[in-house]
Coordinates of N, CA and C in Angstrom, one line a residue:
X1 N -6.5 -15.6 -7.7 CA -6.4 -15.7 -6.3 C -5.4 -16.8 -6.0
X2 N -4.5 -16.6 -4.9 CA -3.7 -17.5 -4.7 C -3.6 -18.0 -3.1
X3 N -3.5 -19.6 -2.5 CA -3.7 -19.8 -1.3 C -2.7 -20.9 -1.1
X4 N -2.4 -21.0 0.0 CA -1.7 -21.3 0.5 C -2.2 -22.8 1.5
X5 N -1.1 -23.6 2.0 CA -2.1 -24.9 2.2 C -0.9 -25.6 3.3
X6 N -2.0 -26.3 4.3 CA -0.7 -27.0 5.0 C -0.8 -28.5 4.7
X7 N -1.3 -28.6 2.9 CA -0.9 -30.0 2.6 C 0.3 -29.9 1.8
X8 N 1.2 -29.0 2.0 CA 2.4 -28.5 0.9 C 2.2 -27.7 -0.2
X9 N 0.9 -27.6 -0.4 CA 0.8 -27.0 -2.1 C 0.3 -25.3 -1.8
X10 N 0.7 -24.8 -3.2 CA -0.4 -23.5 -2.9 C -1.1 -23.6 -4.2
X11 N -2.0 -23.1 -4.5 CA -3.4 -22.9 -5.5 C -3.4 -21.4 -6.3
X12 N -3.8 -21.6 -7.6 CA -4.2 -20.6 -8.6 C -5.7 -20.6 -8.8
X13 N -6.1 -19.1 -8.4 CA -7.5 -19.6 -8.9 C -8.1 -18.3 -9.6
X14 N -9.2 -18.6 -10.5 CA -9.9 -17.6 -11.2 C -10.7 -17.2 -10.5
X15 N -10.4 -15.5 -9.9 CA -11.6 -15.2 -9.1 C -13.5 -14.9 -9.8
X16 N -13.2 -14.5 -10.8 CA -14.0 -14.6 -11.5 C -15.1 -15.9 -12.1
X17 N -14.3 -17.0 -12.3 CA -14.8 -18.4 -12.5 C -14.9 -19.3 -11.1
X18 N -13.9 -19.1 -10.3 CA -13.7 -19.6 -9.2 C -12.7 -21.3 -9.8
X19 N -12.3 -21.0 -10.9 CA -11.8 -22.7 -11.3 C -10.5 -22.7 -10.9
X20 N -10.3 -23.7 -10.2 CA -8.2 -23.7 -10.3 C -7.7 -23.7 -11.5
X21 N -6.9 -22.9 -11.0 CA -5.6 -23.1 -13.1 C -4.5 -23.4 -12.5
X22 N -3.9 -23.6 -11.2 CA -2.6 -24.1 -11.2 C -2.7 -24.7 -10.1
X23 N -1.2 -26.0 -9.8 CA -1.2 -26.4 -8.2 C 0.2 -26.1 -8.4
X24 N 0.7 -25.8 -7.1 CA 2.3 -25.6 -7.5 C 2.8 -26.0 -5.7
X25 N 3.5 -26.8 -6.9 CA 4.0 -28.7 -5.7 C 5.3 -28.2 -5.6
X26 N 6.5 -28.3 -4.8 CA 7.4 -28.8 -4.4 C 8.1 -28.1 -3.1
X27 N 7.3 -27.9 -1.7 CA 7.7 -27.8 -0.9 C 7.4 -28.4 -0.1
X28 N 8.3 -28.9 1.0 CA 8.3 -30.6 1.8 C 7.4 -30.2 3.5
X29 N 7.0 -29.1 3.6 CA 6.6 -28.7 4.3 C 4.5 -28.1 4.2
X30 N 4.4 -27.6 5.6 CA 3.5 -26.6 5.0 C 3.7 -25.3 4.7
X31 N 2.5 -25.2 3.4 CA 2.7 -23.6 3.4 C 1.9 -22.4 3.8
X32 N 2.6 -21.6 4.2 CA 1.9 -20.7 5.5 C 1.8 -19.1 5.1
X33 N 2.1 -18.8 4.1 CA 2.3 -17.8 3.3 C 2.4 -17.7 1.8
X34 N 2.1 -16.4 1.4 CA 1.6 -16.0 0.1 C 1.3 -15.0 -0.8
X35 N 1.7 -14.4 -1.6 CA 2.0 -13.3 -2.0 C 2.0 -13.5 -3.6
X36 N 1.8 -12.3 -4.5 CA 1.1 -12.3 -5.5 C 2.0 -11.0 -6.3
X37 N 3.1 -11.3 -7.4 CA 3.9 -10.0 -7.9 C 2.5 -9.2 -8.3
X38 N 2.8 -8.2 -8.3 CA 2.0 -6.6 -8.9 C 1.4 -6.9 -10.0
X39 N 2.4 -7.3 -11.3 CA 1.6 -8.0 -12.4 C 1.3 -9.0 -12.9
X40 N 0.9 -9.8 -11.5 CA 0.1 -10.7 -11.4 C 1.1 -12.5 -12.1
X41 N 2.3 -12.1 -12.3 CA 2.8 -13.4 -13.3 C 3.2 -14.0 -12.1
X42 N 3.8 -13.5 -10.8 CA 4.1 -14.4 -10.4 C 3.3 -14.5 -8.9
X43 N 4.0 -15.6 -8.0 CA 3.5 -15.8 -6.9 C 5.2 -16.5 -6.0
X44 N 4.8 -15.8 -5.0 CA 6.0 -16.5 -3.5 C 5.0 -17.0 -2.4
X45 N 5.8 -18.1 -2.6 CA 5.4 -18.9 -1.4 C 6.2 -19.1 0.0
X46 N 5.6 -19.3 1.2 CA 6.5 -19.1 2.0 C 6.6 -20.3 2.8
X47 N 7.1 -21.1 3.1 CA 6.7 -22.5 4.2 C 7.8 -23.3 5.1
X48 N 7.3 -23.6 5.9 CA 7.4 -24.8 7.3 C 8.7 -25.2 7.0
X49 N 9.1 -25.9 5.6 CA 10.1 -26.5 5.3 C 11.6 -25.2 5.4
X50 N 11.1 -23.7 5.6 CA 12.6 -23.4 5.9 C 12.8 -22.4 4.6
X51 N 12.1 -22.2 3.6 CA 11.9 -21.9 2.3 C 11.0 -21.0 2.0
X52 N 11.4 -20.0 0.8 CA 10.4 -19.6 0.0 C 10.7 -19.9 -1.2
X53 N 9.3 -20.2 -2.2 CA 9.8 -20.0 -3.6 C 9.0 -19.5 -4.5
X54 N 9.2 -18.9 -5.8 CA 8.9 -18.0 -6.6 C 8.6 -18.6 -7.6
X55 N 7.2 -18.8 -8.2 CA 7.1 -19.8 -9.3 C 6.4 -18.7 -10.1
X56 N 5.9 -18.9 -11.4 CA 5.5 -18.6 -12.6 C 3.9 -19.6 -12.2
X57 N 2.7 -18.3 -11.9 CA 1.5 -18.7 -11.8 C 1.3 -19.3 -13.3
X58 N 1.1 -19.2 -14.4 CA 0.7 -19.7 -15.4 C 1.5 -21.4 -15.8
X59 N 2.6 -21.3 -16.0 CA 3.1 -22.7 -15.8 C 3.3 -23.5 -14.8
X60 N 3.1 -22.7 -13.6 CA 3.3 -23.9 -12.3 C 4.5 -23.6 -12.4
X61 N 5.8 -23.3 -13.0 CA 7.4 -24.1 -12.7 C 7.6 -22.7 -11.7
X62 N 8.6 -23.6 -10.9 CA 9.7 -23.5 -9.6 C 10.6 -22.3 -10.2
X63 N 10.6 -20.9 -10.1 CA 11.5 -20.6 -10.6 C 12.6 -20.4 -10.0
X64 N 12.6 -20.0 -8.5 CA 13.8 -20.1 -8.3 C 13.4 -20.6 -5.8
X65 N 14.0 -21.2 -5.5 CA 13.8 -21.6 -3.8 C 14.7 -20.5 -3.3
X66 N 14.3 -19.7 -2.1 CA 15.0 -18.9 -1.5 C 15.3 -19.8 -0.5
X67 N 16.5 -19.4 0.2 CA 16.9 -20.6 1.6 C 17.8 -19.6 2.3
X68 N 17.4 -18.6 2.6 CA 18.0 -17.2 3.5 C 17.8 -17.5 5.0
X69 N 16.5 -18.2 5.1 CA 16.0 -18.1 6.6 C 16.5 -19.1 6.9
X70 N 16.5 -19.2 8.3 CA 17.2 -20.4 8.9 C 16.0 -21.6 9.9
X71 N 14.7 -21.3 9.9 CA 13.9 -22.1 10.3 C 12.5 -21.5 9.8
X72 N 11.5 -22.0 10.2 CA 9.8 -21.9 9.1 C 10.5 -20.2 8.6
X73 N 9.7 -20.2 7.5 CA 9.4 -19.2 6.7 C 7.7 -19.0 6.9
X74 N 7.6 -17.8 7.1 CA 6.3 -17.7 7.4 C 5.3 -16.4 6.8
X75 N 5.8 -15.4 6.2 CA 5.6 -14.4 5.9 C 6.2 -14.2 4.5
X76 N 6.1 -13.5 2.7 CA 6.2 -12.8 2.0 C 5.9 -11.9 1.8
X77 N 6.3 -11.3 1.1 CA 5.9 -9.6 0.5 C 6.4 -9.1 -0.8
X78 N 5.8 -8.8 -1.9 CA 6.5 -7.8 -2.9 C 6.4 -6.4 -2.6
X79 N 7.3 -6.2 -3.1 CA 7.5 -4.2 -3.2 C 6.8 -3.9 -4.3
X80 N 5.9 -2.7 -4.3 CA 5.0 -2.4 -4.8 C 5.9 -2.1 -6.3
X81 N 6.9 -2.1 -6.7 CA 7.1 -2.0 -8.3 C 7.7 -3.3 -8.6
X82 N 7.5 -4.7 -7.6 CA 8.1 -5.8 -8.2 C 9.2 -6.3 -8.1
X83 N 10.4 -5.4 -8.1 CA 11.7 -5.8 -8.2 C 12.4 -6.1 -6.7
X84 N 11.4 -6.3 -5.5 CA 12.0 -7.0 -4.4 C 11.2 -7.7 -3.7
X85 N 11.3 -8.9 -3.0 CA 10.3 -9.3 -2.2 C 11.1 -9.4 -0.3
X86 N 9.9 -9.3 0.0 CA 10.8 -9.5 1.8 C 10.2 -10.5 2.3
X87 N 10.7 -11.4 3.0 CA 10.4 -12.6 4.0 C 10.8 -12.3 5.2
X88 N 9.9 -13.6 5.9 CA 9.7 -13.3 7.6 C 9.7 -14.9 8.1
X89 N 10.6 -15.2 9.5 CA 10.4 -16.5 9.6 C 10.7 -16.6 11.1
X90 N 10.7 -17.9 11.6 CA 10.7 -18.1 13.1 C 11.8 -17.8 13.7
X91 N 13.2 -17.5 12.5 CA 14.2 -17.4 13.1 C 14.2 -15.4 13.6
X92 N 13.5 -15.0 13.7 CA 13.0 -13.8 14.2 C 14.0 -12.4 12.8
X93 N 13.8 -12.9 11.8 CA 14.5 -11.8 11.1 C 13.6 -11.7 9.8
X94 N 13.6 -10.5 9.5 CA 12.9 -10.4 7.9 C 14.3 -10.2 6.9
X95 N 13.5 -10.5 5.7 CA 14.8 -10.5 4.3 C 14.5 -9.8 3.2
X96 N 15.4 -9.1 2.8 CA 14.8 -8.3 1.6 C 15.7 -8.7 0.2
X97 N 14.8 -9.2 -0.9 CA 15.3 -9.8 -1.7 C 15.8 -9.1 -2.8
X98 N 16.3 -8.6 -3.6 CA 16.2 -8.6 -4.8 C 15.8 -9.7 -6.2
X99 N 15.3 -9.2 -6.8 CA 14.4 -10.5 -7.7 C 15.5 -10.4 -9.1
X100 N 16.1 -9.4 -9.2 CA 17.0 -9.6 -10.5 C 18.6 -10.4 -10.6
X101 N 18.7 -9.9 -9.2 CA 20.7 -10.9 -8.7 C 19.9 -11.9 -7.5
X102 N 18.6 -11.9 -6.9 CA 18.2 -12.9 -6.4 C 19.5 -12.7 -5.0
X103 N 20.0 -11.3 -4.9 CA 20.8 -11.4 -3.6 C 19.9 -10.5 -2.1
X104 N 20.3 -11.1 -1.1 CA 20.0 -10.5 0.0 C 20.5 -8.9 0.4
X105 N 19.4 -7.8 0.1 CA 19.8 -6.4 0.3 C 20.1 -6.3 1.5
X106 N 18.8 -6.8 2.7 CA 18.8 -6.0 4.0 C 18.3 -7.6 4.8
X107 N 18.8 -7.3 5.9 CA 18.5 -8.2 7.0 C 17.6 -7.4 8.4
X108 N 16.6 -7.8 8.3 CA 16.1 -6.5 9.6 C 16.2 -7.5 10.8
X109 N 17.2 -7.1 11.8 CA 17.2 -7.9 12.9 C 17.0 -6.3 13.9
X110 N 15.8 -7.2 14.9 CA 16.0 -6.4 16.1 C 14.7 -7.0 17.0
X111 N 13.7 -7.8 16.4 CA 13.0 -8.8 16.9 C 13.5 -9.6 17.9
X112 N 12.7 -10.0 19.1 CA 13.7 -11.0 19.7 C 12.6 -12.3 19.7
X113 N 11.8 -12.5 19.0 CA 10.9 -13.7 18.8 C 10.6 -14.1 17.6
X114 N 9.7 -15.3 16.8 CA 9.3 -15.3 15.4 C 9.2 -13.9 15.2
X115 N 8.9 -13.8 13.9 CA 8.8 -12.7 12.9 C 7.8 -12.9 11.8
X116 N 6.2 -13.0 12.2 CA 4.9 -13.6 11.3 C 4.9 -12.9 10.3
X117 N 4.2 -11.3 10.4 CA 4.0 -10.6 9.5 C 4.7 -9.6 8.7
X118 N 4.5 -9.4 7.4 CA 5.7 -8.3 6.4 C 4.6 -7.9 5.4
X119 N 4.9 -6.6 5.3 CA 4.2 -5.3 4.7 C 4.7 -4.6 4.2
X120 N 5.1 -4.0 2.9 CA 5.3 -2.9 2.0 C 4.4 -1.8 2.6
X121 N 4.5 -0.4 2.5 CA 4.1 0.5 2.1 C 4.4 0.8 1.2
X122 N 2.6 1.6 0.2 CA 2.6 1.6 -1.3 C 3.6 2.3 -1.7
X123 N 4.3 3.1 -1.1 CA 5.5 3.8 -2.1 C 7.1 2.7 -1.9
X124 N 6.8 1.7 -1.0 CA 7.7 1.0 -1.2 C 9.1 1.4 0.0
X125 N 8.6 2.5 0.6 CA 9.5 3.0 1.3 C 9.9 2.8 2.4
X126 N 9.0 1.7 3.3 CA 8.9 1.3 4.6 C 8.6 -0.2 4.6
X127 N 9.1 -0.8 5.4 CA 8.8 -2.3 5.6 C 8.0 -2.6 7.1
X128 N 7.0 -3.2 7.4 CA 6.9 -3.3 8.6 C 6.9 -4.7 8.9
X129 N 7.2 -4.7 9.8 CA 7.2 -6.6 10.5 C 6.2 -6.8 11.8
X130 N 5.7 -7.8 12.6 CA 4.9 -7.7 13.1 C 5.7 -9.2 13.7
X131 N 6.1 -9.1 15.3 CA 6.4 -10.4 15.7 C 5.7 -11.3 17.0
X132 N 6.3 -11.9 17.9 CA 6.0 -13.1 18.9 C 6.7 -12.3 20.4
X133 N 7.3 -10.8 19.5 CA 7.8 -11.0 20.8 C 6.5 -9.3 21.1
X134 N 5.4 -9.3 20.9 CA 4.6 -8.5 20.9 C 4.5 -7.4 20.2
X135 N 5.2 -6.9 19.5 CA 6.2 -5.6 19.0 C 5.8 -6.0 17.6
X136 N 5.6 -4.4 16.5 CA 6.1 -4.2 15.4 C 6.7 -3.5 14.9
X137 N 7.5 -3.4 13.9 CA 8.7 -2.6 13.6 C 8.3 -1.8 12.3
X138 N 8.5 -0.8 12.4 CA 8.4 0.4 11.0 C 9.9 0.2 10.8
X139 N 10.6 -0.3 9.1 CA 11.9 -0.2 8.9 C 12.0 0.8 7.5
X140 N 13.0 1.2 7.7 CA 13.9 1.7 6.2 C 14.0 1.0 5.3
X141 N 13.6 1.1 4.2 CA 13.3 -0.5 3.6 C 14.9 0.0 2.6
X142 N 14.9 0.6 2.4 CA 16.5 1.6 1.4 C 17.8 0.5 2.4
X143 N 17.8 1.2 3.9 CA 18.8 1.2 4.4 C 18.8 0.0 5.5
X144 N 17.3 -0.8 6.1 CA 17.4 -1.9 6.7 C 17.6 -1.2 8.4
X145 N 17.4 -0.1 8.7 CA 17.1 0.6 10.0 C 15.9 0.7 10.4
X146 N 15.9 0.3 11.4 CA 14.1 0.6 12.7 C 14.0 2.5 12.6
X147 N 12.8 2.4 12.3 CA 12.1 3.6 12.2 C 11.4 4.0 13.3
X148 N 10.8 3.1 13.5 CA 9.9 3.1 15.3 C 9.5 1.4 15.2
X149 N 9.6 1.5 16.5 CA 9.0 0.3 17.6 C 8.0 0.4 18.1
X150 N 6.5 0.0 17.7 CA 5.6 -0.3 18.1 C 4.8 -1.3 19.5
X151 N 5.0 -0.6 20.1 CA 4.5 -1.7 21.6 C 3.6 -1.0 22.1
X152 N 2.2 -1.8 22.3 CA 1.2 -1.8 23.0 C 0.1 -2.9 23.3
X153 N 0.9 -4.5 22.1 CA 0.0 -5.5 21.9 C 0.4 -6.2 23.7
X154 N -0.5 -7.1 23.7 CA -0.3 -7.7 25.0 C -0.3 -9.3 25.2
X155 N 0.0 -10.0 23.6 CA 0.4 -11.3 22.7 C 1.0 -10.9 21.4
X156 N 1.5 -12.0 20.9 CA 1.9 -12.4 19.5 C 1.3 -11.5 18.7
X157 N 1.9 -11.2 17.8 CA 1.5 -10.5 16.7 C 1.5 -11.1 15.4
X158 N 0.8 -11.2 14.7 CA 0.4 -12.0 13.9 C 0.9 -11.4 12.1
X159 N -0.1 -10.3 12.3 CA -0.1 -9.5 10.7 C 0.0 -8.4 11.0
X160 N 0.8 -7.8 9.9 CA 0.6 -6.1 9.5 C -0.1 -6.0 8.3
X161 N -0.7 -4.8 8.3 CA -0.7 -4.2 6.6 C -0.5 -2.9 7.2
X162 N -0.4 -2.0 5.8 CA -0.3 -0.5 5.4 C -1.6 0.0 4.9
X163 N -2.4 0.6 5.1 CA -3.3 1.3 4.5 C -2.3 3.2 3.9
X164 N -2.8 4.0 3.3 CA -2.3 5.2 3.1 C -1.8 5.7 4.3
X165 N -2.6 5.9 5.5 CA -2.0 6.4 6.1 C -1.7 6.2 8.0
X166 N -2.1 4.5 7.5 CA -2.3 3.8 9.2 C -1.4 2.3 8.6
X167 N -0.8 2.0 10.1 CA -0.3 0.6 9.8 C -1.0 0.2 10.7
X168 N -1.7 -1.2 10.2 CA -2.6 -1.9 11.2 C -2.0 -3.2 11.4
X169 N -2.3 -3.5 12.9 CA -1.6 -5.0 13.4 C -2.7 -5.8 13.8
X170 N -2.1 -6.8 14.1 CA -3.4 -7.8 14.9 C -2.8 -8.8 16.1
X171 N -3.1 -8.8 17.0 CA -2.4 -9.9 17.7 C -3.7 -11.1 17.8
X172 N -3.0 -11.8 19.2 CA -3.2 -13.0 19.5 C -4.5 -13.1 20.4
X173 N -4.4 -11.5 21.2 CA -5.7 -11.7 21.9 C -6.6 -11.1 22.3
X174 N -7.2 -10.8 20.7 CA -8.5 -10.0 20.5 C -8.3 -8.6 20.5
X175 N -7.4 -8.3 20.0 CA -7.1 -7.1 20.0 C -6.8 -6.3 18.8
X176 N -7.3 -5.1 18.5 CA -6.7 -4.9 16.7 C -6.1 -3.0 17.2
X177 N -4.8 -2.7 16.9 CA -4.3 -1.4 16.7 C -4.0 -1.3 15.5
X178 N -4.3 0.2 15.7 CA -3.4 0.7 14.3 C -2.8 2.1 14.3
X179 N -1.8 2.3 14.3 CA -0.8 3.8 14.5 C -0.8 4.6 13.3
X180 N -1.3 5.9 13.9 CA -1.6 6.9 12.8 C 0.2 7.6 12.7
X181 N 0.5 7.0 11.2 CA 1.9 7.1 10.4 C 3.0 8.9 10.7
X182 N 1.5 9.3 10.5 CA 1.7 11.1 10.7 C 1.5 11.6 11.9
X183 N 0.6 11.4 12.8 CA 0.6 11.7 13.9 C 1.6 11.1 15.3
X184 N 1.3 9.6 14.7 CA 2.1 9.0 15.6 C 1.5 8.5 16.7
X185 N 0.0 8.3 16.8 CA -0.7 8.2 18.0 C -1.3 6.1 17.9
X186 N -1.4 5.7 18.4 CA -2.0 4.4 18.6 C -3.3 4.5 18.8
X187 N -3.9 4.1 18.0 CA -5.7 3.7 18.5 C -6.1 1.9 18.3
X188 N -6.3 2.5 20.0 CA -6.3 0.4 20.2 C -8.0 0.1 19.9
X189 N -8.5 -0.7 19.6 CA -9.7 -1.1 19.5 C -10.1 -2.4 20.0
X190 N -10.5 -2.5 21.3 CA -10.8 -3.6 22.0 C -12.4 -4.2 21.9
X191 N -12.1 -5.7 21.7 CA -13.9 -6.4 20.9 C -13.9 -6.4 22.9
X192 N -15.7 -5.8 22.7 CA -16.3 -5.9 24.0 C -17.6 -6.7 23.9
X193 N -17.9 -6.9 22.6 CA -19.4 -7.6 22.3 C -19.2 -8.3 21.3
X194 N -20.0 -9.4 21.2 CA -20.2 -9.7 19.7 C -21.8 -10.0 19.2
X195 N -21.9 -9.8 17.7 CA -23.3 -9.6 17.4 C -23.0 -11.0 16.7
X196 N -24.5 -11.3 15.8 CA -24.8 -12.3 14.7 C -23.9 -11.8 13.6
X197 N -23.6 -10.8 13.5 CA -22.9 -10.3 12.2 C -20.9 -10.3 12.4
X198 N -20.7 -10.3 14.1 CA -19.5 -10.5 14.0 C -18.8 -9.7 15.2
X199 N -18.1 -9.4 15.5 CA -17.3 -9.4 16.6 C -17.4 -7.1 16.7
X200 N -17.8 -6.9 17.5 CA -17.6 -5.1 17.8 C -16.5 -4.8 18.2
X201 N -15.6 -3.6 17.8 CA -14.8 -3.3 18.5 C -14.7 -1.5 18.9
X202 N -14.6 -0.9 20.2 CA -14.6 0.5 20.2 C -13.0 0.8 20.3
X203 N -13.2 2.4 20.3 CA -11.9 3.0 20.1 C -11.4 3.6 21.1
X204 N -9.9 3.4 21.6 CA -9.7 4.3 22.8 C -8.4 4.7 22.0
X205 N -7.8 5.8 22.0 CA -6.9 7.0 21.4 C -5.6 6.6 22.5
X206 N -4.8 6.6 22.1 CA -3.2 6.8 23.3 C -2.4 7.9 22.5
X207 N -2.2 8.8 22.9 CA -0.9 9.7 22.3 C 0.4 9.1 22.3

């Protein structure tokens, strides 16, 4: 398990044991992001200071600082076979990395606020971003093109993921969608109650 920390550090831990096996020190900021390569060797960190970096979970070392973004870094991602990661930061753009020449493939600009959230889909074929200016973006992860523009949040957008066949967002104010990939339809789900066990939400369908 790997976490992330706004005392600068991020953490390795045995989920199994629950014991830390690594601290991995040298970013001057906090860090606000976190991500975990496919087989498990490595970890990217994302933080405050303007930075991501890519260390080797078993020895702790630094292996290499990305410095692409131009203010917080806030978001990571690997590509589901490893060989790219994408970042997201305040300066409203995501980055897609290559991990072998460590050069910048794609720049996704079309955000016009931070840029929180970044998500692979499992085949690697889509990127989505999730931003401040309410909106999330389905991209071309090949070619760095908007696929669709997502609007229906009514704050900040926080996170995406990909499930098989829904991308789900989350914003700022109580609100959770998720757009069916195939269909194309939005089902918002708004909390109208909450129990002892946690927060309800029902379903209203938008075509």
């Amino acid at each position: 398990v790997g976490t992330a920390s706004r005392d600068g550090t991020s953490g390795g831990w045995g989920a199994v044991s629950g014991e830390r096996r690594s601290t991995l020190s040298g970013h001057t900021d906090s860090v606000v992001g976190i991500a975990c390569s496919p087989d498990g060797s490595r970890v990217a960190s994302a933080s405050r200071d303007g930075s991501a970096r890519i260390w080797n979970i078993h020895s702790a070392e630094s292996l290499v600082t990305l410095v692409g973004q131009t203010d917080w870094v806030f978001g990571a991602a690997y590509s589901p076979d490893g060989t790219q990661i994408a970042s997201s930061g305040d300066d409203g753009v995501a980055r897609l990395i290559d991990l072998k020449s460590w050069e910048t493939l794609h720049k996704f600009v079309g955000h016009t606020d931070h840029v929180r959230g970044v998500a692979f889909s499992s085949d690697g074929s889509r990127l989505a971003t999730g931003s401040y200016d309410h909106t999330a973006r389905i991209w071309d992860a090949a070619t760095g093109t908007t696929l669709h523009t997502l609007i229906g949040h009514d704050a900040a957008i926080e996170g995406v993921a990909f499930s098989y066949c829904l991308l789900y967002t989350s914003d700022a104010a109580d609100e959770r969608s998720s757009v069916d990939l195939g269909g194309r339809r939005t089902i918002k789900k708004k909390k109208h109650t909450k129990t002892h066990g946690g927060e309800i939400y029902r379903e209203n369908e938008k075509e």
